[in-house]
CSV table of C-alpha atoms and ligand atoms in Angstrom, one decimal:
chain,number,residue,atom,x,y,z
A,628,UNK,CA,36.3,-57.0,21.8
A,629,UNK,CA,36.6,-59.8,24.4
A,630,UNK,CA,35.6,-63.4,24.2
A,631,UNK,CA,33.1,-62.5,26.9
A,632,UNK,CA,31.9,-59.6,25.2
A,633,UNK,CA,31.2,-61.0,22.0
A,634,UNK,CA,29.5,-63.5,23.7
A,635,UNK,CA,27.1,-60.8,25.3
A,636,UNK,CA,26.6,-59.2,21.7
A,637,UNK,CA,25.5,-62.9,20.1
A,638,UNK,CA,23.0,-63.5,23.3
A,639,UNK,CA,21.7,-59.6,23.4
A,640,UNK,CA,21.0,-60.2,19.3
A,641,UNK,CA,19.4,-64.0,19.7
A,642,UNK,CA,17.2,-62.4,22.4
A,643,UNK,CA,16.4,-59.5,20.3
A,644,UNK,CA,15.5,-61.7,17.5
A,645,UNK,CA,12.8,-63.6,19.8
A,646,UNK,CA,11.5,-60.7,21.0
A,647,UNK,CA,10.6,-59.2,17.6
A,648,UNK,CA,8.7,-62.6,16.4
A,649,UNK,CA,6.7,-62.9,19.6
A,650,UNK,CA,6.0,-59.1,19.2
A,651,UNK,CA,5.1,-59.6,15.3
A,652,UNK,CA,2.5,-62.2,16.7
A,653,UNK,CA,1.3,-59.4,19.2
A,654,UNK,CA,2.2,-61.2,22.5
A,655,UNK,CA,3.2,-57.9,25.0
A,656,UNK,CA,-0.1,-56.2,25.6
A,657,UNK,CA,0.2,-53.2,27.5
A,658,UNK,CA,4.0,-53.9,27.8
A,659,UNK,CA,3.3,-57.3,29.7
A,660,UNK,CA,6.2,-59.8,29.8
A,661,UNK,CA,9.8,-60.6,30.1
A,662,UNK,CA,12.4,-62.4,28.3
A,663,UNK,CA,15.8,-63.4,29.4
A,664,UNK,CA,18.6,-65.6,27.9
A,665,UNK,CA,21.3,-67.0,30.2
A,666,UNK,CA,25.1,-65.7,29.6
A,667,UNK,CA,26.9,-67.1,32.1
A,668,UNK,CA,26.4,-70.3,34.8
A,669,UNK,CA,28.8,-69.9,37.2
A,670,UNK,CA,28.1,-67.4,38.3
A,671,UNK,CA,24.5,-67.5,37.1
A,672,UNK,CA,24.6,-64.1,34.9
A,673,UNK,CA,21.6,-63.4,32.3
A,674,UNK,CA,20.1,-60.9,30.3
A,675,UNK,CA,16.7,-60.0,30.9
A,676,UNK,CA,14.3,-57.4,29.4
A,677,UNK,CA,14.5,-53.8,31.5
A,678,UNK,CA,11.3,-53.8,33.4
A,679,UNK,CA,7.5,-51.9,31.9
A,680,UNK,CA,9.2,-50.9,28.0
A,681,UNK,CA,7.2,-51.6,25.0
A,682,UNK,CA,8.7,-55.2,24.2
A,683,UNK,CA,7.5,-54.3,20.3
A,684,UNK,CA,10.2,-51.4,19.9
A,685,UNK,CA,14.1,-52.3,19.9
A,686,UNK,CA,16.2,-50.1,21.2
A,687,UNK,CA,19.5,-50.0,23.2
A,688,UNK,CA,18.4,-49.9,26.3
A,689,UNK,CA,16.0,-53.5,26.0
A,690,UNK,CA,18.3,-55.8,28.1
A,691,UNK,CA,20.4,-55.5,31.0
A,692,UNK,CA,23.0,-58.0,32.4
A,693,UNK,CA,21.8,-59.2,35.9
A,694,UNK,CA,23.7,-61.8,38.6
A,695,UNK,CA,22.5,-64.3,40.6
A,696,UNK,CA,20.5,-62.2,42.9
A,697,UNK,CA,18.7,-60.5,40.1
A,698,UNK,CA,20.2,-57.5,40.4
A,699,UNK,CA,22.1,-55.5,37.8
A,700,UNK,CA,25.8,-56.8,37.4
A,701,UNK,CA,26.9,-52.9,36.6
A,702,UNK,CA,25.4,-49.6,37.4
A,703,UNK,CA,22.9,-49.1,35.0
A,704,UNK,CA,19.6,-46.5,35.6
A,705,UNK,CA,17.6,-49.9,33.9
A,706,UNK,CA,15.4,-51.4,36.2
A,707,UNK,CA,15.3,-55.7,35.5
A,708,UNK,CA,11.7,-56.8,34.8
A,709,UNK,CA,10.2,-57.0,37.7
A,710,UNK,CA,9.5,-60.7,37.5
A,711,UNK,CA,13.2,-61.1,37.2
A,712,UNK,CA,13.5,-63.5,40.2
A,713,UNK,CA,10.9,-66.3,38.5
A,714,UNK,CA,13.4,-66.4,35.3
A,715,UNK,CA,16.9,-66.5,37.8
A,716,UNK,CA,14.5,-70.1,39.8
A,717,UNK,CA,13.8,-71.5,36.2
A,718,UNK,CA,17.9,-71.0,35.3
A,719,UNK,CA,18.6,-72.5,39.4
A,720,UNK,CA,16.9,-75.7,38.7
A,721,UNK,CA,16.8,-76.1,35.2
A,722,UNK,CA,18.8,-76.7,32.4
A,723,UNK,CA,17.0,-73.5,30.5
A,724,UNK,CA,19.3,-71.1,28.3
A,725,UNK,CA,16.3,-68.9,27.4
A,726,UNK,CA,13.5,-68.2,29.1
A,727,UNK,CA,10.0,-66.0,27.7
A,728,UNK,CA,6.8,-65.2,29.9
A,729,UNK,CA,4.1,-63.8,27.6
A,730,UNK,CA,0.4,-62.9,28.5
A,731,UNK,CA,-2.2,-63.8,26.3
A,732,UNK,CA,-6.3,-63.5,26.2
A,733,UNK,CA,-5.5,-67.7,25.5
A,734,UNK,CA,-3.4,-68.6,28.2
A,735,UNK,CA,-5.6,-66.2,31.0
A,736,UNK,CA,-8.2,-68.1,30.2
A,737,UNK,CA,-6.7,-71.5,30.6
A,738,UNK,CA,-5.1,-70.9,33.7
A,739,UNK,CA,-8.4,-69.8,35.4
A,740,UNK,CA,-10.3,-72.7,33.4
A,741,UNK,CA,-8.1,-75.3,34.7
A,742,UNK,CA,-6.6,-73.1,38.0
A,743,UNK,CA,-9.0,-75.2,40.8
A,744,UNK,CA,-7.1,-78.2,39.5
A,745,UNK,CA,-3.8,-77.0,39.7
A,746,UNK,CA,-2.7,-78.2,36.2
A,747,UNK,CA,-3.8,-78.9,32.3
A,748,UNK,CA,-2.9,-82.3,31.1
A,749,UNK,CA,-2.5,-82.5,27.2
A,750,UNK,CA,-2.8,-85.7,25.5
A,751,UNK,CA,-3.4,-87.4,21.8
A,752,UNK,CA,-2.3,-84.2,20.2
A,753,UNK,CA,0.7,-84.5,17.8
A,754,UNK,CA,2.1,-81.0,18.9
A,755,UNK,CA,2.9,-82.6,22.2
A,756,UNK,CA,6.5,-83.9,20.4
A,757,UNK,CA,7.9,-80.4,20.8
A,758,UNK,CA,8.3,-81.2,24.1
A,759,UNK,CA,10.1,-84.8,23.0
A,760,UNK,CA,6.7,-87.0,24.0
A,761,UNK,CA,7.1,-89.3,21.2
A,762,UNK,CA,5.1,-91.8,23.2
A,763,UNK,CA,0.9,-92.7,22.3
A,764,UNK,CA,-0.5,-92.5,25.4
A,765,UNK,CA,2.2,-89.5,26.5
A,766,UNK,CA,1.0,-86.4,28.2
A,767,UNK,CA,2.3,-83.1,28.5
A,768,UNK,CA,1.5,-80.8,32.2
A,769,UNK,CA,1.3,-77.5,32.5
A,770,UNK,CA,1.2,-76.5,36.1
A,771,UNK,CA,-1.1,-73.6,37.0
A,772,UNK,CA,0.0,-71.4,40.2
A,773,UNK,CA,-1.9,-68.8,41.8
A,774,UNK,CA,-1.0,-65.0,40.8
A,775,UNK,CA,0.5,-63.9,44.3
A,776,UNK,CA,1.3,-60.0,44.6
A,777,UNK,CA,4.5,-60.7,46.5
A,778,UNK,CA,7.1,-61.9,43.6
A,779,UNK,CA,9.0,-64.1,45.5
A,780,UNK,CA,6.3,-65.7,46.9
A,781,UNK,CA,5.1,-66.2,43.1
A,782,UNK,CA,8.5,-67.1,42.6
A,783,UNK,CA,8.4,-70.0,45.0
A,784,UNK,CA,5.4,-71.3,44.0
A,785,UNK,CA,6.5,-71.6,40.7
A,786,UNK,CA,9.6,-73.3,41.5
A,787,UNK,CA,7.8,-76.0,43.6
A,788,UNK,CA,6.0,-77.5,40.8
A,789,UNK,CA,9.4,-77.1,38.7
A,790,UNK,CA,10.4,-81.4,37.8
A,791,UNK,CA,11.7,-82.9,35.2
A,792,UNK,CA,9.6,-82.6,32.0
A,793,UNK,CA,7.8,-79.4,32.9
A,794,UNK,CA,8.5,-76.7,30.4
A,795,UNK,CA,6.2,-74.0,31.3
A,796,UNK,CA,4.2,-72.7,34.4
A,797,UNK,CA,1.0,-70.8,33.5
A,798,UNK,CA,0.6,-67.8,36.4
A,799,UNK,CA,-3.9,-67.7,37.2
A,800,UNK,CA,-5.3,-65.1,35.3
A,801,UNK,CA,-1.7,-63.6,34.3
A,802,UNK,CA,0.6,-65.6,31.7
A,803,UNK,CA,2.7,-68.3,31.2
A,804,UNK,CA,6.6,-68.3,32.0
A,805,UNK,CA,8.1,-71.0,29.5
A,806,UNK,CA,12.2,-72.3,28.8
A,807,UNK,CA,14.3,-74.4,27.2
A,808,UNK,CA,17.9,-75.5,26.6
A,809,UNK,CA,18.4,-72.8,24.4
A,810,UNK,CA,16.2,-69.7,22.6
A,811,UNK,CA,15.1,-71.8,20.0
A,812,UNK,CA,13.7,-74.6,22.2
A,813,UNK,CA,12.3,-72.1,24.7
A,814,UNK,CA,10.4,-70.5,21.4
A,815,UNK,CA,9.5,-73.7,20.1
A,816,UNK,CA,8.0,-74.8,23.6
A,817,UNK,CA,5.6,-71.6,24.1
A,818,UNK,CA,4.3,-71.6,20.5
A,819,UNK,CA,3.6,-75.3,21.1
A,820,UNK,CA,1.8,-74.3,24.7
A,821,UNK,CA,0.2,-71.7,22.9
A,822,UNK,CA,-1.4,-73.9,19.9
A,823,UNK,CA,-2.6,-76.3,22.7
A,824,UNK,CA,-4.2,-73.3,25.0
A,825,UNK,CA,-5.8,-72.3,21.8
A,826,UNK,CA,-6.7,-75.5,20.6
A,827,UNK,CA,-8.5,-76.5,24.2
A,828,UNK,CA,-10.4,-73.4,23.9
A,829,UNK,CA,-11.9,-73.7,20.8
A,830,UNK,CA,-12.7,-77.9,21.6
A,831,UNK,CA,-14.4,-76.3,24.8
A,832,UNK,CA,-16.5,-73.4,23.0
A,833,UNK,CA,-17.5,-76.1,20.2
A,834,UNK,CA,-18.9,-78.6,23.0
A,835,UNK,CA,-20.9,-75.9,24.6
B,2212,LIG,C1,1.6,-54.4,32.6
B,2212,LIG,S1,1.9,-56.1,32.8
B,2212,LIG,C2,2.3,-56.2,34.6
B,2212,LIG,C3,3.6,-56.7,34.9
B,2212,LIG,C4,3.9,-58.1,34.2
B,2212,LIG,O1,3.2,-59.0,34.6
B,2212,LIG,C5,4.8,-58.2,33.2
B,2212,LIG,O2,4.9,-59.3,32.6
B,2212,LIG,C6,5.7,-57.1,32.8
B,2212,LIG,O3,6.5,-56.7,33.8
B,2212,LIG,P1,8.0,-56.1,33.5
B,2212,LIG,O4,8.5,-55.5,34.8
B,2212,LIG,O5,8.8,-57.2,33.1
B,2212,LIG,O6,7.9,-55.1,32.4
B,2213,ZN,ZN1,3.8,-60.9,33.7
């Protein structure tokens, strides 16, 4: 086994391993979302979940190794996710190792909550420091783009709002796509979104 190979196997497992515990916590409905860790950066190659499989199963044929253009790097009869193009943006203009788009009843509804205004602001909450606000008065922005049918279009929007200390995009009424440095980072950030989306929820339900 090459260097290069073995490098493959260690990212194919790490990105197996993430999928299972977002799958044990029951986020890939109806085989939504689409994970992808980053192999290679010049050239840009990553692995990225094969496109409409049930995320909850493994199985040999999860990943596939795509290039820069989001297509496959070999023949393969996998299809990349279909959404492959928004992960390749985040690894363009990013530092992101791993990224993980999920949908979730809690992150639809924030996105079409807070959609009109383009973006949730999260302050005074301690889980903010997974994101490395250590600050009082820091705040945390998600960005919220509209859900456009055309993918690259989607993926454009979601690059524009793409700046330094965003970590996630939430999709309207679709999901989130979230990264970091690495796949532990990129978990840590969505479980920390997802706490928040949940916790703004509730706040809002217990005012009404
Ligand atoms: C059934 S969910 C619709 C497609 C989607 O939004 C998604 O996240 C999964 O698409 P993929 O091609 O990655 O399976
Ligand atoms: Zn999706």
């Amino acid at each position: 086994m090459t260097t290069g190979q073995l490098s493959l196997t260690q990212k194919w497992d790490e990105l197996a391993a993430i999928k299972d515990e977002l799958a044990e916590r029951d986020w890939f409905p109806g085989t939504s979302g689409n994970l992808s860790i980053k192999v290679s950066t010049d050239p840009l190659t990553f692995l990225v979940t094969a496109s409409g499989k049930d995320k909850r199963k493994r199985t040999s044929e999860d990943f596939l190794l795509v290039g820069k253009d989001s297509q496959p790097v070999q023949t393969t009869p996998l299809k990349p996710s279909a959404e492959t193009v928004l992960h390749q943006r985040i690894y363009e203009q990013t530092d992101a190792g791993c990224s993980l788009h999920i949908h979730t009843v809690d992150n639809n509804l924030i996105s079409d909550l807070y959609g009109d205004k383009g973006e949730i602001v999260f302050r005074n909450q301690e889980l903010i420091k997974a994101f490395q606000i250590w600050e009082e008065d820091g705040a945390l922005t998600v960005p919220i783009v509209e859900n456009y049918a055309d993918l690259t279009k989607l993926a454009d929007a979601v690059a524009n709002r793409i700046h330094p200390g965003i970590y996630g995009v939430l999709i309207r009424n679709h999901g989130i796509t979230a990264w970091g440095r690495n796949g532990f980072e990129a978990k840590k950030h969505l479980e920390a979104f997802e706490f928040l989306f949940s916790y703004q929820l509730k706040k809002e339900l217990l005012a009404r």
